[in-house]
PDB file of C-alpha atoms in Angstrom:
ATOM      1  CA  MET A  29      13.761  -4.965  -6.553  1.00 67.00           C
ATOM      2  CA  VAL A  30      14.070  -1.580  -4.914  1.00 77.00           C
ATOM      3  CA  THR A  31      11.773   0.159  -7.402  1.00 85.00           C
ATOM      4  CA  PRO A  32       8.585  -1.817  -6.534  1.00 82.00           C
ATOM      5  CA  ARG A  33       9.338  -1.412  -2.821  1.00 81.00           C
ATOM      6  CA  SER A  34       9.818   2.340  -3.162  1.00 87.00           C
ATOM      7  CA  PHE A  35       6.677   2.614  -5.264  1.00 85.00           C
ATOM      8  CA  ALA A  36       4.656   0.720  -2.647  1.00 82.00           C
ATOM      9  CA  MET A  37       6.015   2.854   0.188  1.00 85.00           C
ATOM     10  CA  ASN A  38       5.278   6.079  -1.684  1.00 88.00           C
ATOM     11  CA  GLN A  39       1.743   4.932  -2.446  1.00 83.00           C
ATOM     12  CA  LEU A  40       1.151   4.112   1.222  1.00 84.00           C
ATOM     13  CA  ARG A  41       2.459   7.543   2.227  1.00 88.00           C
ATOM     14  CA  THR A  42       0.258   9.199  -0.405  1.00 88.00           C
ATOM     15  CA  ALA A  43      -2.719   7.311   1.024  1.00 83.00           C
ATOM     16  CA  GLY A  44      -1.996   8.880   4.417  1.00 87.00           C
ATOM     17  CA  HIS A  45      -0.083   6.135   6.221  1.00 84.00           C
ATOM     18  CA  THR A  46       2.751   7.590   8.283  1.00 86.00           C
ATOM     19  CA  ASN A  47       3.807   4.209   9.651  1.00 88.00           C
ATOM     20  CA  ILE A  48       4.702   1.990   6.684  1.00 83.00           C
ATOM     21  CA  ALA A  49       4.664  -1.249   8.725  1.00 83.00           C
ATOM     22  CA  ALA A  50       1.148  -0.532   9.985  1.00 84.00           C
ATOM     23  CA  GLY A  51       0.052   0.378   6.467  1.00 77.00           C
ATOM     24  CA  LEU A  52       1.385  -2.918   5.148  1.00 75.00           C
ATOM     25  CA  ARG A  53      -0.344  -4.873   7.915  1.00 78.00           C
ATOM     26  CA  ARG A  54      -3.589  -3.172   7.007  1.00 74.00           C
ATOM     27  CA  THR A  55      -3.062  -3.919   3.306  1.00 66.00           C
ATOM     28  CA  VAL A  56      -2.171  -7.612   3.608  1.00 67.00           C
ATOM     29  CA  PRO A  57      -5.458  -9.257   4.793  1.00 62.00           C
ATOM     30  CA  ARG A  58      -7.202  -8.533   1.494  1.00 61.00           C
ATOM     31  CA  SER A  59      -4.097  -8.239  -0.609  1.00 62.00           C
ATOM     32  CA  TYR A  60      -6.055  -8.338  -3.859  1.00 63.00           C
ATOM     33  CA  GLU A  61      -8.303  -5.362  -2.967  1.00 64.00           C
ATOM     34  CA  ARG A  62      -6.283  -2.842  -0.947  1.00 65.00           C
ATOM     35  CA  PRO A  63      -3.502  -2.036  -3.430  1.00 70.00           C
ATOM     36  CA  LEU A  64      -6.152  -1.288  -6.064  1.00 71.00           C
ATOM     37  CA  ALA A  65      -7.938   0.998  -3.623  1.00 73.00           C
ATOM     38  CA  VAL A  66      -4.722   2.819  -2.770  1.00 71.00           C
ATOM     39  CA  LEU A  67      -4.066   3.365  -6.473  1.00 75.00           C
ATOM     40  CA  LYS A  68      -7.740   4.320  -6.993  1.00 76.00           C
ATOM     41  CA  LEU A  69      -8.159   1.599  -9.631  1.00 74.00           C
ATOM     42  CA  ASN A  70     -11.151  -0.245  -8.174  1.00 66.00           C
TER      43      ASN A  70
END
């Protein structure tokens, strides 16, 4: 379970988020779109 969490945190940091909690709050409202945008898959 640690691997997906670490991956998500590293992707948020790569996207420029210095505060992981704030980055997660920003990602959650459209949970189906934001992770794809962070990974540049959309």
